[in-house]
CSV table of C-alpha atoms and ligand atoms in Angstrom, one decimal:
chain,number,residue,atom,x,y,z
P,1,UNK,CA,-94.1,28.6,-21.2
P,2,UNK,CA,-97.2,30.0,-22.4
P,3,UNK,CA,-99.0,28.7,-25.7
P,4,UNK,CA,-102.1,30.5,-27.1
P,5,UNK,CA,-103.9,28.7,-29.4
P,6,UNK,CA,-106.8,30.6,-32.1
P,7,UNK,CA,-108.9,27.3,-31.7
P,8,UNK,CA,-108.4,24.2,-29.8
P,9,UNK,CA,-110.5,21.1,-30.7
P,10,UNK,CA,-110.6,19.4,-27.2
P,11,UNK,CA,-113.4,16.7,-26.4
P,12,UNK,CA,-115.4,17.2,-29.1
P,13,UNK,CA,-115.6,20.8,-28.8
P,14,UNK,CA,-114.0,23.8,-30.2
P,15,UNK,CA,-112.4,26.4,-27.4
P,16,UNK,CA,-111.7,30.1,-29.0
P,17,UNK,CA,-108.3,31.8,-27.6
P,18,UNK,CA,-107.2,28.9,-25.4
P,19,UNK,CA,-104.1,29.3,-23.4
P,20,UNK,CA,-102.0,26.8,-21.8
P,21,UNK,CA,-99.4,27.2,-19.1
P,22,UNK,CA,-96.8,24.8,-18.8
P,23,UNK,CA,-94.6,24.0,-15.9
P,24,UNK,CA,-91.0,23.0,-15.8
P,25,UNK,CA,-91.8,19.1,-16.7
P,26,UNK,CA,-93.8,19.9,-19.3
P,27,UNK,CA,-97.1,19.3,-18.0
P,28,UNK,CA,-100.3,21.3,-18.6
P,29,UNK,CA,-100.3,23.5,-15.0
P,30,UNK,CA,-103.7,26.0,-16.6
P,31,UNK,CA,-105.7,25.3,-19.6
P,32,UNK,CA,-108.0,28.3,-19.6
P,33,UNK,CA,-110.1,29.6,-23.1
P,34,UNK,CA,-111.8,32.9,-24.5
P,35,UNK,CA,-109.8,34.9,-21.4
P,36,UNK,CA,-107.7,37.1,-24.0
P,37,UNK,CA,-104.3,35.0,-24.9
P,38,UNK,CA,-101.6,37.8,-23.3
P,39,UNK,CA,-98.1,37.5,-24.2
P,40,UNK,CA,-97.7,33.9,-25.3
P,41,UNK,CA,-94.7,32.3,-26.0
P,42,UNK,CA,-96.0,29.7,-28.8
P,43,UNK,CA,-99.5,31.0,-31.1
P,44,UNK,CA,-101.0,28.4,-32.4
P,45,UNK,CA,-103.7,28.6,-35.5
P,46,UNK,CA,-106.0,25.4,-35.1
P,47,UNK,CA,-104.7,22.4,-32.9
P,48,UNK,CA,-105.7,18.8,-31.2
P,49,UNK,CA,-104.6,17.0,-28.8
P,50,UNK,CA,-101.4,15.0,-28.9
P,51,UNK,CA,-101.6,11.5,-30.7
P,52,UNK,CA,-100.4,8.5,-29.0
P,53,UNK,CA,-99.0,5.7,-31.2
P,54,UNK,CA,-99.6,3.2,-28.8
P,55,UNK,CA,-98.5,0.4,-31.3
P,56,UNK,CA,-95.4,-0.1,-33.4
P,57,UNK,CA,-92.5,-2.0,-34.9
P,58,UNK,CA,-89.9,0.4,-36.3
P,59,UNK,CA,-87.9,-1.6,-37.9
P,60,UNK,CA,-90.9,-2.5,-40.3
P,61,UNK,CA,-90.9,0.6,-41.8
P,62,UNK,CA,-87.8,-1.3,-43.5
P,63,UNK,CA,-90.3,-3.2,-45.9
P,64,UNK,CA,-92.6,-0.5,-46.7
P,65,UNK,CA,-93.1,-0.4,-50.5
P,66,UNK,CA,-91.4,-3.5,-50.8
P,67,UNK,CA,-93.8,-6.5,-50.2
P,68,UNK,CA,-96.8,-5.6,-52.0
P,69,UNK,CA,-96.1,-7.6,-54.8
P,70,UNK,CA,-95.3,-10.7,-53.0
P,71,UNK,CA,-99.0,-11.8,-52.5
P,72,UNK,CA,-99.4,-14.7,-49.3
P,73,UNK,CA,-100.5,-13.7,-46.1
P,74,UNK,CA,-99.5,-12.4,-43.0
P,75,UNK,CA,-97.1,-15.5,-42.5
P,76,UNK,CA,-95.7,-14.8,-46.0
P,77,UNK,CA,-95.0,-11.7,-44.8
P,78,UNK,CA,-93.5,-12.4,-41.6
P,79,UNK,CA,-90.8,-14.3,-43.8
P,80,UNK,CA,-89.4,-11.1,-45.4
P,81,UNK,CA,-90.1,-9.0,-42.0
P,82,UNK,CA,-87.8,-11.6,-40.1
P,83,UNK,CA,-84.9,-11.5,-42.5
P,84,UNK,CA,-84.8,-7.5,-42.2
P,85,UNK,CA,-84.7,-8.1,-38.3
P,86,UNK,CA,-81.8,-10.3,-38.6
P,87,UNK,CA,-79.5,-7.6,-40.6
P,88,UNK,CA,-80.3,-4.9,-37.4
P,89,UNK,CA,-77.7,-4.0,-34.9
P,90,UNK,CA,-78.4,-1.4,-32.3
P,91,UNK,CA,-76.7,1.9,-34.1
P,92,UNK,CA,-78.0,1.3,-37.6
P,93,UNK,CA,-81.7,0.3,-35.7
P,94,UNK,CA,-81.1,3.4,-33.4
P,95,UNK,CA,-80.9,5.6,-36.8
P,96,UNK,CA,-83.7,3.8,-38.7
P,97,UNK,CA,-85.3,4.8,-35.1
P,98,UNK,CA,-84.5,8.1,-35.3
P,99,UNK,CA,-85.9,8.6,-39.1
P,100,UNK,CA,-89.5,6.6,-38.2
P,101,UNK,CA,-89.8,8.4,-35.2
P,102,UNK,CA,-89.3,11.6,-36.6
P,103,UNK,CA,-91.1,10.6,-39.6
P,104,UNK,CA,-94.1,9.9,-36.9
P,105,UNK,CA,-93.7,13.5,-34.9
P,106,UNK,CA,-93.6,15.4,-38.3
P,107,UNK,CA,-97.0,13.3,-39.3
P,108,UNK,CA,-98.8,14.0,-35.4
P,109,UNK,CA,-98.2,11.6,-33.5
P,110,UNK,CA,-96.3,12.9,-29.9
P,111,UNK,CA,-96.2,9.6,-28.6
P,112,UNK,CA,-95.0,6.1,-29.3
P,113,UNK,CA,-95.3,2.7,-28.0
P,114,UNK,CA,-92.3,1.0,-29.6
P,115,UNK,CA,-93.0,-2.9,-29.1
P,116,UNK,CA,-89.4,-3.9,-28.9
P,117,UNK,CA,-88.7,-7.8,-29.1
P,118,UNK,CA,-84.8,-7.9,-31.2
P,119,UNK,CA,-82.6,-8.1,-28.1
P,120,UNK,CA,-79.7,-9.8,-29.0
P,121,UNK,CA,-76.9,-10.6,-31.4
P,122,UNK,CA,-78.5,-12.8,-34.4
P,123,UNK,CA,-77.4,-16.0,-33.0
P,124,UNK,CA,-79.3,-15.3,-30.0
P,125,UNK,CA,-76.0,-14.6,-27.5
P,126,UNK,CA,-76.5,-11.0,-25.3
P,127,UNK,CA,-74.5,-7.9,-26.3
P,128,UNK,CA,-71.9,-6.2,-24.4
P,129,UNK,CA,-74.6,-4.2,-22.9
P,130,UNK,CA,-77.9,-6.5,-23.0
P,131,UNK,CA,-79.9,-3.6,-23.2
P,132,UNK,CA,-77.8,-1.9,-26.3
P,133,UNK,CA,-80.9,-2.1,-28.7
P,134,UNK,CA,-83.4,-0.7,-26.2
P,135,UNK,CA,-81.0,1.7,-25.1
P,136,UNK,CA,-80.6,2.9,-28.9
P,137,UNK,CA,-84.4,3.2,-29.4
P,138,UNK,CA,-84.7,5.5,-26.1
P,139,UNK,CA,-81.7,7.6,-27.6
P,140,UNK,CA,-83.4,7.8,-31.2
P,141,UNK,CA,-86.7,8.9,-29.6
P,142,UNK,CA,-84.7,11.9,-27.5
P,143,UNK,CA,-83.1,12.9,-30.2
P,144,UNK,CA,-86.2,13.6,-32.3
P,145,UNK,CA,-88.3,14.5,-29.5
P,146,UNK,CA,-91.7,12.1,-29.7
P,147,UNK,CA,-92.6,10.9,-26.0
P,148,UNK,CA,-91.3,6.8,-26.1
P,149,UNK,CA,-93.1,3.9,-23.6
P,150,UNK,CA,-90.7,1.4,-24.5
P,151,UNK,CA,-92.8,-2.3,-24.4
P,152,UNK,CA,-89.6,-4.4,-23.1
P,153,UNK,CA,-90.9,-7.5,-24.9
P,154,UNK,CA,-91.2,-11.4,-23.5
P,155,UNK,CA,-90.4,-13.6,-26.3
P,156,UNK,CA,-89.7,-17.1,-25.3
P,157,UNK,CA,-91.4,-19.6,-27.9
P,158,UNK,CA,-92.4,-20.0,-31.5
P,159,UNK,CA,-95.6,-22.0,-30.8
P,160,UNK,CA,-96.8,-23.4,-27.5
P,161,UNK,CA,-94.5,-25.7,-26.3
P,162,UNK,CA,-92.1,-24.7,-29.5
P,163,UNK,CA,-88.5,-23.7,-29.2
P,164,UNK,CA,-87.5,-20.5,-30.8
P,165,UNK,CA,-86.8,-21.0,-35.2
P,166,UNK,CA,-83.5,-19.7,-35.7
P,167,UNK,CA,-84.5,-16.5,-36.9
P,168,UNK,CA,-86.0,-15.6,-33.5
P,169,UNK,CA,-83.2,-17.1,-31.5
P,170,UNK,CA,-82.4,-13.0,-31.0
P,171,UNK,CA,-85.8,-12.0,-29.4
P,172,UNK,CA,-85.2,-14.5,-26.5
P,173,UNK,CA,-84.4,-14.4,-23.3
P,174,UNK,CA,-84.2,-18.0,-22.8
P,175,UNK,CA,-86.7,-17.6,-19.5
P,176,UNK,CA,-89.1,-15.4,-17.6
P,177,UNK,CA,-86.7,-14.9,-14.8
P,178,UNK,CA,-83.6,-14.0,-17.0
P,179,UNK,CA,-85.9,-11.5,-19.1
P,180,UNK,CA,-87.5,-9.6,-15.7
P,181,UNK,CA,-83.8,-9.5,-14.6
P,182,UNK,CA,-82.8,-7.2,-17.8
P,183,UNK,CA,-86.0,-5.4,-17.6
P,184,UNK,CA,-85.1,-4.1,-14.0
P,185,UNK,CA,-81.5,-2.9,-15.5
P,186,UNK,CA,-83.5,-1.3,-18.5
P,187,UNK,CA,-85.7,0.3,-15.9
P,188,UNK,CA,-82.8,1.7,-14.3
P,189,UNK,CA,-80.4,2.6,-17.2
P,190,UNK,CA,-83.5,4.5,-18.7
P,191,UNK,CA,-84.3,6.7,-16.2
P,192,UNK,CA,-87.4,4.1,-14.9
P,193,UNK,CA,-91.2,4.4,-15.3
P,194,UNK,CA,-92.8,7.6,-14.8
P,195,UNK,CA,-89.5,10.5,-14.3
P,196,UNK,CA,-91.1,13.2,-14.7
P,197,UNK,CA,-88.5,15.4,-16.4
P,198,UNK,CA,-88.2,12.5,-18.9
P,199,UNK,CA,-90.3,12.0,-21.9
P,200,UNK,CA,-88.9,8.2,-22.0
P,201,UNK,CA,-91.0,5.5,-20.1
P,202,UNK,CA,-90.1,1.9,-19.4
P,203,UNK,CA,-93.5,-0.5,-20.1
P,204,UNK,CA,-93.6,-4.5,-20.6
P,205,UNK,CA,-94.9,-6.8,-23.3
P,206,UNK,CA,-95.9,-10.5,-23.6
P,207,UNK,CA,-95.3,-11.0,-27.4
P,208,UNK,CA,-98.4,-13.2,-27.4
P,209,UNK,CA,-99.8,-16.8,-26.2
P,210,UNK,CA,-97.9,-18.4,-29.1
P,211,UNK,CA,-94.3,-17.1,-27.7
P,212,UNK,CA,-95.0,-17.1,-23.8
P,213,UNK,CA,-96.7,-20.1,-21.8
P,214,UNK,CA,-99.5,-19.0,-19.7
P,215,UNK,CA,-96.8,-19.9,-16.0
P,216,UNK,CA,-94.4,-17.2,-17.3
P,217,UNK,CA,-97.5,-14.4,-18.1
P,218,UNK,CA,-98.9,-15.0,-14.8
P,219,UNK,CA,-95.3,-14.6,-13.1
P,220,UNK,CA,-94.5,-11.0,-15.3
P,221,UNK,CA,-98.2,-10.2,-14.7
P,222,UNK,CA,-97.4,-10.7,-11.1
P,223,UNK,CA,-94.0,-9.4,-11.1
P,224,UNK,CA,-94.3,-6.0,-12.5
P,225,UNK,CA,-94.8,-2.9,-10.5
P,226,UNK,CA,-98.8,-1.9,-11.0
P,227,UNK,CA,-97.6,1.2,-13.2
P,228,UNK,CA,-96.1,-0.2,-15.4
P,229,UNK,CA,-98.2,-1.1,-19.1
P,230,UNK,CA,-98.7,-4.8,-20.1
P,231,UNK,CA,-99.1,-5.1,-23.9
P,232,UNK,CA,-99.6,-8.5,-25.7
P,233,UNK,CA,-100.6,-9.1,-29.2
P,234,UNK,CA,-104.1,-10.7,-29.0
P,235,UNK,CA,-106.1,-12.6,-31.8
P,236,UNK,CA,-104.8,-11.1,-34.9
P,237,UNK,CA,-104.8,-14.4,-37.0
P,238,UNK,CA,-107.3,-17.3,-36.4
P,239,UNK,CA,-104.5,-19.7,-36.2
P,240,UNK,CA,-103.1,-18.0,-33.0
P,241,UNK,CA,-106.7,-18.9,-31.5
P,242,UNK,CA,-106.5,-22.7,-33.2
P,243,UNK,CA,-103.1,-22.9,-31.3
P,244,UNK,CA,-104.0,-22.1,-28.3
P,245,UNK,CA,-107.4,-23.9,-28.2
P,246,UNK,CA,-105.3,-27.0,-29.4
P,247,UNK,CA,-102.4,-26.2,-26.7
P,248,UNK,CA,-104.6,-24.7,-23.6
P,249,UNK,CA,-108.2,-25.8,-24.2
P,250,UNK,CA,-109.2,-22.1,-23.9
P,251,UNK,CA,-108.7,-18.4,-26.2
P,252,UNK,CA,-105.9,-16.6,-25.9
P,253,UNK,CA,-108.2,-14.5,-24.1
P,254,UNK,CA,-109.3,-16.3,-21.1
P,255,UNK,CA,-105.7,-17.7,-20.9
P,256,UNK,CA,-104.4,-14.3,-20.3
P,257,UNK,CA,-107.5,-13.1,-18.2
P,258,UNK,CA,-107.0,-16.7,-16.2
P,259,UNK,CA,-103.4,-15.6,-15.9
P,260,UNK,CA,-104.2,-12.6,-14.4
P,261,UNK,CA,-103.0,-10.3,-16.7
P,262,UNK,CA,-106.4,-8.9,-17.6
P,263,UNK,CA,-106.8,-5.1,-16.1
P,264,UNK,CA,-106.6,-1.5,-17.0
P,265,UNK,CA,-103.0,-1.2,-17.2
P,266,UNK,CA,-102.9,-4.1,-20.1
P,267,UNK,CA,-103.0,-3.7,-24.1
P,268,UNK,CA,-104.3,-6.3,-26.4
P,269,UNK,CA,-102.4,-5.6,-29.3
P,270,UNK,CA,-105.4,-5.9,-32.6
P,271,UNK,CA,-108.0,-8.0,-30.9
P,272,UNK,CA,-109.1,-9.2,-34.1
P,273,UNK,CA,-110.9,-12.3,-34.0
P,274,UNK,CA,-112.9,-12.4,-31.1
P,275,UNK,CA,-115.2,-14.5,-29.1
P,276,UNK,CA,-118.5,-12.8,-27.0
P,277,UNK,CA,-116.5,-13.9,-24.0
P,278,UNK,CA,-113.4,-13.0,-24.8
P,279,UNK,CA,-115.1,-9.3,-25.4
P,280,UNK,CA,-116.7,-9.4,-21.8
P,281,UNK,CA,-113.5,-10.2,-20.4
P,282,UNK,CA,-111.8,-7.3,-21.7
P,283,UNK,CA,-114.8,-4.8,-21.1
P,284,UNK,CA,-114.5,-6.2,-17.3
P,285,UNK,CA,-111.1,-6.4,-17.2
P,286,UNK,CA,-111.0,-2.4,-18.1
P,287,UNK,CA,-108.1,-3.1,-20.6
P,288,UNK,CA,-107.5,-1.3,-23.7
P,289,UNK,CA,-107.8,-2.7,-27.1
P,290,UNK,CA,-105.3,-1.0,-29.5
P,291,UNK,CA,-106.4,-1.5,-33.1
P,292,UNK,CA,-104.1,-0.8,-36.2
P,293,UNK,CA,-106.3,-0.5,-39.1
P,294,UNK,CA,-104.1,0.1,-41.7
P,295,UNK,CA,-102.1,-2.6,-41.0
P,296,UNK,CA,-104.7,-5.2,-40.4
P,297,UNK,CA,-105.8,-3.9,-43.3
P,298,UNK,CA,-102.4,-4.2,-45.3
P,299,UNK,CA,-101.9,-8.1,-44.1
P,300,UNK,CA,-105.5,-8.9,-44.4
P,301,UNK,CA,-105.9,-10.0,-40.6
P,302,UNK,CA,-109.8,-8.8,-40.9
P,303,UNK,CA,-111.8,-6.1,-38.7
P,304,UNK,CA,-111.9,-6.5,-35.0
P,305,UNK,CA,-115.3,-5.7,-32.8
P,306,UNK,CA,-114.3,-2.3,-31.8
P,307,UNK,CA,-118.0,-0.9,-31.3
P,308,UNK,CA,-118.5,-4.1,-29.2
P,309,UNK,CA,-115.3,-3.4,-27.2
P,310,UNK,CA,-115.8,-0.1,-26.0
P,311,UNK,CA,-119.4,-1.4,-25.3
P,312,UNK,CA,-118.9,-3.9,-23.1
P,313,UNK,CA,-116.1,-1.3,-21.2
P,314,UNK,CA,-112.9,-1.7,-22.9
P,315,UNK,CA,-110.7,1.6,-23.7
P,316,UNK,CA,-109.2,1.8,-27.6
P,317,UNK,CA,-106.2,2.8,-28.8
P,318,UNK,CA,-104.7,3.1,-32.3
P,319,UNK,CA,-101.3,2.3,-33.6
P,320,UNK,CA,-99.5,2.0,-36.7
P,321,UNK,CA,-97.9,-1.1,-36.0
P,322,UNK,CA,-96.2,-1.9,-38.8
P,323,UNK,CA,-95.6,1.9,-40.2
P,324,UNK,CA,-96.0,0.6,-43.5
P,325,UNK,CA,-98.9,3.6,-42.9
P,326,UNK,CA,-97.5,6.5,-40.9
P,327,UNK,CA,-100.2,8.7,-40.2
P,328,UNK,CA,-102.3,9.4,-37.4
P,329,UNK,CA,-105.7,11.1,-39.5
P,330,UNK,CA,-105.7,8.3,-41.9
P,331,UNK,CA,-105.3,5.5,-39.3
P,332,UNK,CA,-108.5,6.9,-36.8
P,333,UNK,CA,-110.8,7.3,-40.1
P,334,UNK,CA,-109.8,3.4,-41.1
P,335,UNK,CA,-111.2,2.5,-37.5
P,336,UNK,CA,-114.4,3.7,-38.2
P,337,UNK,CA,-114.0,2.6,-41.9
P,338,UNK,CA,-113.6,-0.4,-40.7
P,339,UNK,CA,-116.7,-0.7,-38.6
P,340,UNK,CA,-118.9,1.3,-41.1
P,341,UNK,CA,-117.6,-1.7,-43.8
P,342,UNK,CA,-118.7,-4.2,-41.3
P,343,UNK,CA,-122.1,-3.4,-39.9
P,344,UNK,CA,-123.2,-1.0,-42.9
P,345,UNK,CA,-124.0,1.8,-40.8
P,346,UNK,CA,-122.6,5.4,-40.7
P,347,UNK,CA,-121.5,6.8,-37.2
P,348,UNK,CA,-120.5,3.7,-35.3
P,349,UNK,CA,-117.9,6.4,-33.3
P,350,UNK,CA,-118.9,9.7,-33.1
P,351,UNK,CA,-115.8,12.3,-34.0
P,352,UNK,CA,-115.4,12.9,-30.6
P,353,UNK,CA,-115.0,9.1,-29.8
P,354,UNK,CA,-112.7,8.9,-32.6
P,355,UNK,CA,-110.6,11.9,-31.7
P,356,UNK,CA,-110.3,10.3,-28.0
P,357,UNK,CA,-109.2,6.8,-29.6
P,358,UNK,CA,-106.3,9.0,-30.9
P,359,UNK,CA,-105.2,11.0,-27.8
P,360,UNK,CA,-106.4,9.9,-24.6
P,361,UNK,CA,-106.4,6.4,-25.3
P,362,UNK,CA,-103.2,5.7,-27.0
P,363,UNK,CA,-102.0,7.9,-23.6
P,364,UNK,CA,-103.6,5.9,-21.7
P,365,UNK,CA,-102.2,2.7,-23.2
P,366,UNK,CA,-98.7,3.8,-23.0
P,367,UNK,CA,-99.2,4.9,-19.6
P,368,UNK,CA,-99.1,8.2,-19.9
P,369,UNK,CA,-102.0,11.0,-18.0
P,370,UNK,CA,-104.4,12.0,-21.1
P,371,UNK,CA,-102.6,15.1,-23.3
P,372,UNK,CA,-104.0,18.5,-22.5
P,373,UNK,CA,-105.4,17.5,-19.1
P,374,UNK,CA,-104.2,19.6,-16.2
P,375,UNK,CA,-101.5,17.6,-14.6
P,376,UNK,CA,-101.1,15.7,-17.9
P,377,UNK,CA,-98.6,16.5,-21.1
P,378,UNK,CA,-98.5,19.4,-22.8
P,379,UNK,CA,-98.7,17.7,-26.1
P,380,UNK,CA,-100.8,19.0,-29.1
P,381,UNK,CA,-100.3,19.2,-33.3
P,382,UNK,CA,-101.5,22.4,-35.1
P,383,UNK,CA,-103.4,21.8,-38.5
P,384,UNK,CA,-104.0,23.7,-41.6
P,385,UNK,CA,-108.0,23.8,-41.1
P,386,UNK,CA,-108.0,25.5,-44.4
P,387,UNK,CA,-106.1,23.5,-47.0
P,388,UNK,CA,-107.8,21.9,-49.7
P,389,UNK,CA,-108.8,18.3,-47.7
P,390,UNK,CA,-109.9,20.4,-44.6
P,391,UNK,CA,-111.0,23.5,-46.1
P,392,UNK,CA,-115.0,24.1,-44.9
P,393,UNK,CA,-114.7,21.4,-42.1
P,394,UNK,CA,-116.5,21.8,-39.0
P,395,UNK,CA,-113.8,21.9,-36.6
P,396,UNK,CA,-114.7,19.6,-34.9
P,397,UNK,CA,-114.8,16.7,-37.4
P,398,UNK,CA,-111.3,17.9,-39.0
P,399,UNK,CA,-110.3,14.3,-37.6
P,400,UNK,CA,-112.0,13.0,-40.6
P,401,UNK,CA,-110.8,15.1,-43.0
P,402,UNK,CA,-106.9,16.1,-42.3
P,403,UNK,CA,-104.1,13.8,-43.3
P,404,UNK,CA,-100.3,14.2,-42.5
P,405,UNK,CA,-99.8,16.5,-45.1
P,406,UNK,CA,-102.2,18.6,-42.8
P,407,UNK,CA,-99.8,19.1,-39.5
P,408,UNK,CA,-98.5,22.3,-39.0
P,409,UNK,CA,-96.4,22.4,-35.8
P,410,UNK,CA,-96.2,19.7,-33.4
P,411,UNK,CA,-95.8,20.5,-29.6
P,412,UNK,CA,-94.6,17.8,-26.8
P,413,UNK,CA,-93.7,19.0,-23.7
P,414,UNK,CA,-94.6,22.8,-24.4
P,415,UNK,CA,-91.9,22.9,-26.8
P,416,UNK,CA,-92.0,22.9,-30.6
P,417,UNK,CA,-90.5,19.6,-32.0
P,418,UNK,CA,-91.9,19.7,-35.7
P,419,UNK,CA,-92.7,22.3,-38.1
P,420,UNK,CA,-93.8,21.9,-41.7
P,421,UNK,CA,-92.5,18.4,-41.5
P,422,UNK,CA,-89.2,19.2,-40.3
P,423,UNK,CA,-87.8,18.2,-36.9
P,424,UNK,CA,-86.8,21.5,-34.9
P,425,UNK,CA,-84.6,19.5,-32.3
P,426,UNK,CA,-82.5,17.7,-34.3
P,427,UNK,CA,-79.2,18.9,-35.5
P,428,UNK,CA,-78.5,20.2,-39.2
P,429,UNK,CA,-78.4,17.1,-40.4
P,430,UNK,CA,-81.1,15.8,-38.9
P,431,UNK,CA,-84.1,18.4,-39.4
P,432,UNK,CA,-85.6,16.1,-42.1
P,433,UNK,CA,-87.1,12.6,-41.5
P,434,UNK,CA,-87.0,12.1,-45.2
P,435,UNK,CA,-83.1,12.2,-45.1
P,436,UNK,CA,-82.7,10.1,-41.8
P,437,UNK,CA,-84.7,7.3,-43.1
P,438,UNK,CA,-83.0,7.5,-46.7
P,439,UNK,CA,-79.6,7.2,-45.2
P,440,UNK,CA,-80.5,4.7,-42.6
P,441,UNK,CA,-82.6,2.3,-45.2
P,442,UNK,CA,-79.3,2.5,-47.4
P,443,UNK,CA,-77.9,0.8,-44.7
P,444,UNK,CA,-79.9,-2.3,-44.2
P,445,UNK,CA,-80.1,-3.1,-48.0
G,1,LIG,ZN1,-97.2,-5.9,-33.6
């Protein structure tokens, strides 16, 4: 497959008549520019790289437009968030999947990081097929066509020391042994980490320091091939720091970075409030901080030290965690929002930092080679450059100016998998997000 593209916006610079050659995996084999396109099989008007999504909940996008007037806090929240979780069961999750997934391709984003913790049956007893739920999530994502790392989750307490409340009983495992057994059949039944021909990979998540003890994140950190990503939700509420201070004497950071789960192939999930250590571990550590502004926002968790971060060597990421948000434009401005709201300066992440934040890095979190790379996925989004929100915009700054509403066609894998907002894979049925999420929200009223 060959794709021509007018202009492609690629590390902060604009290349005129790019063309890029796909092989049979869909992986860039040539990314050449200004050589005269040839027959192409795709032409493209302005595009970017692929965005990687390298945070979410699904299910969420279950309660979006539905608790803003409930006031409270993020644990108010969580209330309503947990009885949605207990009415899922893997085919209707599978087609709420299917609608927020698609929802997210049609938006820009070509990859996902689906942070996947509801295992079993309400009551906390395994399915027929302990993996039915993550098996329906890597179906949904197939169907629709958006590149899934599935973050097999590690839930295991509800405070340090703290048995599950009943309303978790489903995310656990029961132990760390038991849990790393039904990740290795998920690894297998999946296809495993890293099939080439397959745009689903198998990655691993420590809920957090509240719902694993620091023995069992040593042992997964430990116990899982080197490939494969770590995610954890780090710091996102000052009580999870109070808990573990109280519990462990140290922050959730140095607990993970003493449990040796620190290094490049591990997420910290918001990394909200932070100590000057705990950022020097994680710029030594080489990890990637994914932030999800809109969320953090939404809940009112506060503004993490991102400029700090990437300072002191971290890599970030973006996600849209919740989905209550699903848009990748709107969720990189809110990152620099953020910091310009919290140091009073303009700039702190120069368009092509921010652009990077969306594509390489969320890659590079879900443990995927960076989009548009030779060797790496040929994943980019076309946008209208001259609508009215991106109409006169240098090129190169349309990441500040495009929204959703913005994406033209959306490529993964050389192949077309969104157009105008409509999936192109899908069945009749199923070539409008809109529809899919309409039908599968009816069912968990
Ligand atoms: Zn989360």
């Amino acid at each position: 497959v060959r794709i021509g593209v007018e202009r492609l916006v690629l590390g902060g610079r604009v290349l005129p008549d790019a063309v890029i050659e796909v092989d049979e995996h869909g992986m860039v084999a040539v990314l050449g520019a200004g050589n005269g396109a040839g027959a192409v099989d795709v032409s493209l008007g302005t595009a970017v790289a692929g965005a990687g999504n390298a945070h979410s909940h699904a299910f969420h996008r279950g309660l979006r437009g539905r608790t803003h007037g409930d006031g409270g806090d993020f644990w108010v929240w969580r209330q309503a968030m947990y009885a949605l979780a207990g009415r899922l069961e893997p085919d209707t999750y599978g087609r709420l999947a299917e609608g927020v997934f698609g929802e997210m391709l049609a938006a820009g984003w070509t990859a996902v990081g689906e942070f996947h913790y509801v295992h079993h049956r309400p009551d906390g007893t395994r399915y027929d097929e302990p993996n039915a739920v993550g098996l329906a999530l890597a179906a949904a994502a197939r169907r629709v066509g958006i590149r899934l790392t599935l973050l097999d989750t590690l839930y295991l307490t509800s405070a340090p020391g703290e048995r599950l409340l009943p309303e978790q009983r489903r995310f656990g495992d029961g132990d760390v042994e038991a849990w790393l057994a039904r990740w290795q059949e998920l690894a297998g039944a999946a296809g495993g980490p890293s099939d080439a021909d397959d745009t689903v990979t198998i990655g691993a998540a420590v809920h957090s320091v509240r719902a694993v003890p620091p023995e069992a994140i040593a042992r997964i950190a430990a116990a899982l091939p080197a490939a494969v990503p770590l995610h954890v939700h780090l710091s996102e509420q000052p009580a999870e720091n109070a808990q573990s201070l109280a519990a462990y004497r140290v922050t959730p950071t140095r607990l993970l970075a003493d449990a040796g789960a620190l290094s490049p192939r591990t997420s910290v999930v918001h990394a909200t409030h932070l100590t000057a250590d705990d950022i020097d571990l994680l710029g030594a550590a080489g990890s990637s901080a994914v932030f999800c502004p809109t969320t953090e926002a939404d809940l009112g968790d506060g503004i993490g030290p991102a400029r700090e971060l990437v300072d002191a060597g971290a890599a970030l990421a973006l996600g849209s965690d919740q989905n209550a948000v699903v848009d990748p434009f709107l969720e990189t401005r809110a990152l620099e929002a953020g910091e310009r709201l919290r140091s009073g300066r303009r700039g702190r992440f120069s368009p092509a930092e921010l652009d990077d934040a969306r594509s390489t890095g969320g890659y590079r979190a879900l443990g995927l080679a960076a989009p548009l790379t030779v060797g790496g996925p040929a994943d980019l989004v076309e946008v209208d450059a001259g609508s009215v929100r991106t109409t006169g915009s240098d090129p190169t700054q349309l990441v500040l100016t495009a929204t959703a509403a913005d994406v033209l066609r959306v490529v993964v894998g050389g192949r077309v998998v969104a157009d105008r907002g409509m999936l192109v894979r899908a069945g009749p049925d199923g070539r409008d997000p809109a529809a899919l999420l309409a039908a599968a929200l009816e069912e968990l009223r």
